[in-house]
CSV table of C-alpha atoms in Angstrom, one decimal:
chain,number,residue,atom,x,y,z
A,10,MET,CA,159.2,117.1,12.7
A,11,ASP,CA,161.5,114.1,13.2
A,12,ALA,CA,160.2,114.3,17.0
A,13,PHE,CA,156.8,114.1,16.0
A,14,TRP,CA,157.3,110.6,13.8
A,15,LEU,CA,159.5,109.3,16.8
A,16,SER,CA,157.1,110.2,19.5
A,17,LEU,CA,154.2,108.8,17.1
A,18,VAL,CA,155.7,105.7,16.4
A,19,MET,CA,157.1,105.0,19.9
A,20,ILE,CA,153.9,105.8,21.7
A,21,PHE,CA,152.3,103.4,19.2
A,22,LEU,CA,154.4,100.5,19.9
A,23,ALA,CA,154.3,101.3,23.9
A,24,GLU,CA,150.5,101.2,23.8
A,25,LEU,CA,150.2,97.9,21.8
A,26,GLY,CA,149.4,95.4,24.6
A,27,ASP,CA,149.1,98.3,27.5
A,28,LYS,CA,146.5,98.3,29.8
A,29,THR,CA,144.8,101.5,28.0
A,30,GLN,CA,144.7,99.4,24.9
A,31,LEU,CA,143.0,96.6,26.6
A,32,VAL,CA,140.3,99.3,28.5
A,33,ALA,CA,139.9,100.8,24.9
A,34,LEU,CA,139.2,97.2,23.3
A,35,THR,CA,136.3,96.5,26.2
A,36,LEU,CA,134.6,100.0,25.6
A,37,ALA,CA,134.4,99.1,22.0
A,38,THR,CA,131.9,96.3,22.7
A,39,CYS,CA,130.0,99.0,24.7
A,40,TYR,CA,130.1,101.9,22.7
A,41,ASN,CA,130.6,103.3,18.9
A,42,THR,CA,134.4,102.7,18.2
A,43,ARG,CA,134.2,106.0,16.9
A,44,VAL,CA,132.8,108.0,20.1
A,45,VAL,CA,135.3,105.6,22.0
A,46,LEU,CA,138.4,107.0,19.7
A,47,TRP,CA,137.0,110.3,20.0
A,48,GLY,CA,137.1,109.9,23.9
A,49,ILE,CA,140.2,108.7,23.9
A,50,PHE,CA,142.1,111.5,21.4
A,51,TRP,CA,140.8,114.0,24.1
A,52,ALA,CA,141.6,112.1,26.9
A,53,THR,CA,145.2,111.5,25.6
A,54,LEU,CA,145.5,115.1,24.5
A,55,ALA,CA,144.7,116.2,28.0
A,56,VAL,CA,147.0,114.0,29.8
A,57,HIS,CA,150.0,114.1,27.4
A,58,VAL,CA,150.1,117.9,27.4
A,59,PHE,CA,150.9,117.1,31.3
A,60,SER,CA,153.5,114.6,30.5
A,61,ALA,CA,155.4,116.1,27.9
A,62,GLY,CA,155.4,119.8,29.7
A,63,ILE,CA,157.1,117.4,32.8
A,64,GLY,CA,159.6,116.1,30.2
A,65,TRP,CA,160.8,119.3,28.5
A,66,PHE,CA,161.0,121.1,32.2
A,67,VAL,CA,163.2,117.8,33.3
A,68,GLY,CA,165.4,118.3,29.8
A,69,GLY,CA,166.2,121.4,30.8
A,70,LEU,CA,167.5,120.7,34.5
A,71,LEU,CA,170.3,118.1,33.4
A,72,PRO,CA,173.2,117.8,30.8
A,73,GLY,CA,172.1,117.0,27.0
A,74,ASP,CA,174.5,113.5,27.8
A,75,TRP,CA,172.8,112.1,31.2
A,76,ILE,CA,169.4,113.1,29.4
A,77,ALA,CA,169.9,110.8,26.8
A,78,PHE,CA,171.4,108.0,28.9
A,79,ILE,CA,168.4,108.1,31.4
A,80,ALA,CA,166.2,108.2,28.7
A,81,GLY,CA,167.5,105.0,27.3
A,82,VAL,CA,167.2,103.1,30.5
A,83,SER,CA,163.8,104.2,30.7
A,84,PHE,CA,163.2,102.7,27.3
A,85,ILE,CA,164.7,99.1,28.0
A,86,ILE,CA,162.6,99.2,31.1
A,87,PHE,CA,159.5,100.0,29.1
A,88,GLY,CA,160.8,97.1,27.0
A,89,PHE,CA,160.5,94.8,29.7
A,90,TRP,CA,156.7,96.5,30.7
A,91,THR,CA,155.8,96.0,27.3
A,92,LEU,CA,157.2,92.2,26.9
A,93,ARG,CA,155.3,91.2,30.1
A,94,GLY,CA,151.9,92.9,28.9
A,95,ASP,CA,148.6,94.1,31.0
A,96,SER,CA,145.5,93.0,32.3
A,97,LEU,CA,142.8,94.5,33.6
A,98,ASP,CA,141.5,94.4,37.0
A,99,ASP,CA,137.6,93.2,37.7
A,100,ASP,CA,136.3,96.9,37.8
A,101,GLU,CA,138.3,97.9,34.3
A,102,ALA,CA,137.2,94.6,32.8
A,103,GLY,CA,133.3,95.3,34.3
A,104,GLU,CA,129.9,95.5,32.4
A,105,CYS,CA,128.9,98.5,30.4
A,106,LYS,CA,127.8,101.4,32.2
A,107,THR,CA,124.1,102.9,31.3
A,108,GLY,CA,122.4,106.2,31.7
A,109,ILE,CA,126.1,108.0,31.2
A,110,ASN,CA,126.9,110.0,28.1
A,111,PRO,CA,129.1,107.7,26.5
A,112,PHE,CA,131.7,110.4,25.3
A,113,TRP,CA,132.3,111.3,29.1
A,114,LEU,CA,132.6,108.0,30.2
A,115,VAL,CA,135.3,107.0,27.5
A,116,PHE,CA,137.1,110.3,28.3
A,117,SER,CA,137.2,109.9,32.4
A,118,THR,CA,138.0,106.0,32.2
A,119,PHE,CA,140.9,106.8,29.6
A,120,PHE,CA,141.9,109.5,31.7
A,121,MET,CA,142.5,107.8,35.2
A,122,ALA,CA,143.6,104.8,33.3
A,123,GLU,CA,146.8,106.7,31.5
A,124,LEU,CA,147.6,108.1,34.7
A,125,GLY,CA,151.2,106.9,35.8
A,126,ASP,CA,150.7,104.6,32.9
A,127,LYS,CA,153.8,103.3,30.5
A,128,THR,CA,152.3,105.6,27.4
A,129,MET,CA,152.8,108.7,30.0
A,130,LEU,CA,155.7,107.9,31.0
A,131,SER,CA,157.3,107.4,27.8
A,132,THR,CA,156.2,110.5,26.6
A,133,ILE,CA,157.8,112.2,29.6
A,134,SER,CA,161.3,110.6,28.2
A,135,LEU,CA,160.3,111.2,24.7
A,136,ALA,CA,159.6,114.7,25.8
A,137,THR,CA,163.4,115.2,27.8
A,138,THR,CA,165.3,115.4,24.3
A,139,ASN,CA,162.7,116.1,22.0
A,140,PRO,CA,160.7,119.7,21.5
A,141,PHE,CA,157.1,119.9,23.6
A,142,ILE,CA,154.6,120.4,21.0
A,143,PRO,CA,155.5,117.6,18.3
A,144,VAL,CA,156.0,115.1,21.2
A,145,TRP,CA,152.5,115.9,22.7
A,146,LEU,CA,150.8,116.3,19.1
A,147,GLY,CA,152.9,113.2,17.7
A,148,SER,CA,152.0,110.9,21.4
A,149,THR,CA,148.8,111.6,21.2
A,150,ILE,CA,147.7,110.7,17.1
A,151,GLY,CA,150.1,107.5,18.0
A,152,MET,CA,148.0,106.3,20.9
A,153,VAL,CA,144.8,107.3,19.2
A,154,ILE,CA,146.2,104.7,16.0
A,155,SER,CA,147.2,102.4,18.1
A,156,ASP,CA,144.1,102.2,20.1
A,157,GLY,CA,141.9,102.3,16.6
A,158,LEU,CA,143.8,99.3,14.8
A,159,ALA,CA,143.4,97.4,17.9
A,160,VAL,CA,139.7,98.1,18.0
A,161,ILE,CA,138.9,97.3,14.3
A,162,VAL,CA,141.2,94.3,14.4
A,163,GLY,CA,140.2,93.0,17.5
A,164,ARG,CA,136.4,92.7,16.1
A,165,MET,CA,137.2,91.4,12.7
A,166,MET,CA,138.8,88.5,14.7
A,167,GLY,CA,137.1,88.2,17.5
A,168,LYS,CA,139.6,89.9,20.1
A,169,ASN,CA,141.6,86.9,19.2
A,170,LEU,CA,145.0,89.2,18.1
A,171,PRO,CA,148.5,87.4,18.0
A,172,GLU,CA,149.0,89.3,21.3
A,173,LYS,CA,152.7,87.8,22.3
A,174,ALA,CA,154.4,88.3,19.0
A,175,ILE,CA,153.1,91.7,19.2
A,176,ARG,CA,154.6,92.2,22.5
A,177,ILE,CA,157.9,90.8,21.6
A,178,GLY,CA,158.0,92.6,18.5
A,179,ALA,CA,157.4,95.8,20.2
A,180,SER,CA,159.6,95.4,23.1
A,181,VAL,CA,162.4,94.7,20.8
A,182,VAL,CA,162.0,98.1,19.2
A,183,PHE,CA,162.3,99.4,22.9
A,184,PHE,CA,165.2,97.4,23.7
A,185,LEU,CA,166.9,98.9,20.3
A,186,PHE,CA,166.3,102.5,21.0
A,187,GLY,CA,167.3,102.2,24.7
A,188,ALA,CA,170.6,100.7,24.1
A,189,TRP,CA,171.0,103.1,21.1
A,190,TRP,CA,170.3,106.4,23.6
A,191,MET,CA,172.4,104.9,26.4
A,192,TYR,CA,175.4,104.5,24.0
A,193,GLN,CA,175.0,107.7,22.3
A,194,GLY,CA,174.1,109.6,26.0
A,195,GLY,CA,177.1,107.3,28.3
A,196,SER,CA,179.9,106.5,25.9
A,197,GLN,CA,181.9,108.7,28.1
A,198,PHE,CA,180.8,107.5,31.4
A,199,SER,CA,182.5,105.7,33.9
A,200,LEU,CA,182.3,101.7,34.5
A,201,THR,CA,180.4,102.7,37.6
A,202,VAL,CA,177.9,104.4,35.9
A,203,TRP,CA,177.3,101.1,33.9
A,204,LEU,CA,177.2,99.1,36.4
A,205,VAL,CA,174.6,101.2,38.2
A,206,ALA,CA,172.5,101.4,34.9
A,207,ALA,CA,172.8,97.4,34.2
A,208,LEU,CA,171.7,96.7,38.1
A,209,THR,CA,168.5,99.1,37.7
A,210,LEU,CA,168.0,97.2,34.6
A,211,ALA,CA,168.3,93.8,36.6
A,212,VAL,CA,165.8,94.7,39.4
A,213,ALA,CA,163.1,95.8,36.7
A,214,ALA,CA,163.6,92.9,35.0
A,215,LEU,CA,163.0,90.8,38.1
A,216,PHE,CA,160.2,93.4,39.0
A,217,PHE,CA,158.2,92.9,35.7
A,218,PHE,CA,158.7,88.7,35.8
A,219,ARG,CA,158.6,87.9,39.7
A,220,ASP,CA,155.2,86.4,38.5
A,221,LEU,CA,156.7,83.9,35.9
A,222,ILE,CA,160.3,83.6,38.0
A,223,GLY,CA,157.7,82.2,40.8
A,224,LYS,CA,156.0,79.9,38.8
A,225,GLN,CA,159.1,78.5,37.2
A,226,ARG,CA,160.5,77.8,40.8
A,227,GLY,CA,156.9,76.1,41.8
A,228,ASN,CA,157.2,73.9,38.9
A,229,GLU,CA,161.0,72.9,39.7
A,230,ALA,CA,159.5,71.8,43.3
């Protein structure tokens, strides 16, 4: 049960400000909210069964301390990803389509948007250190709750959500979880391993915030 609630909370946070949450908001302006959330539920259930399966399989190949350490590194990277936020491209933010069953449109759109997304990768990381079924179900429900709240609050507030504050809060949780898991798994590791991990995190930070760094350099020039 702990794995279920952990997965629910972490995926709930991972979905805040994520691209798929923005997709949910867009679809909810076109179709009935209940249909949108039902399509999201089944699409997420389908994607995360593979995610949890991959994590469960990988988790059986490596020692527990390495799994925990790598999972910690990945969650700090997800924290950078969350802090940066996502945006929709022109196709994803386009006009509502007609002549297509709304459920299947939501299902297919969300299924494709979720492939390789942060929440999918977060589910894989969680499943490396936790049982398969609780991670699968918890991650699915956490994502639906996060998208449901975003749709409801977005409609009530005209989509004027405090996105920056939400992103900062969610990213802090990822940083704390990541640091704790790195410590738990890597407390006996050599300095070299920690330096490689620090370099990896530095490269990830530069990747996610390269646009911001470029703007600051442009302003200074």
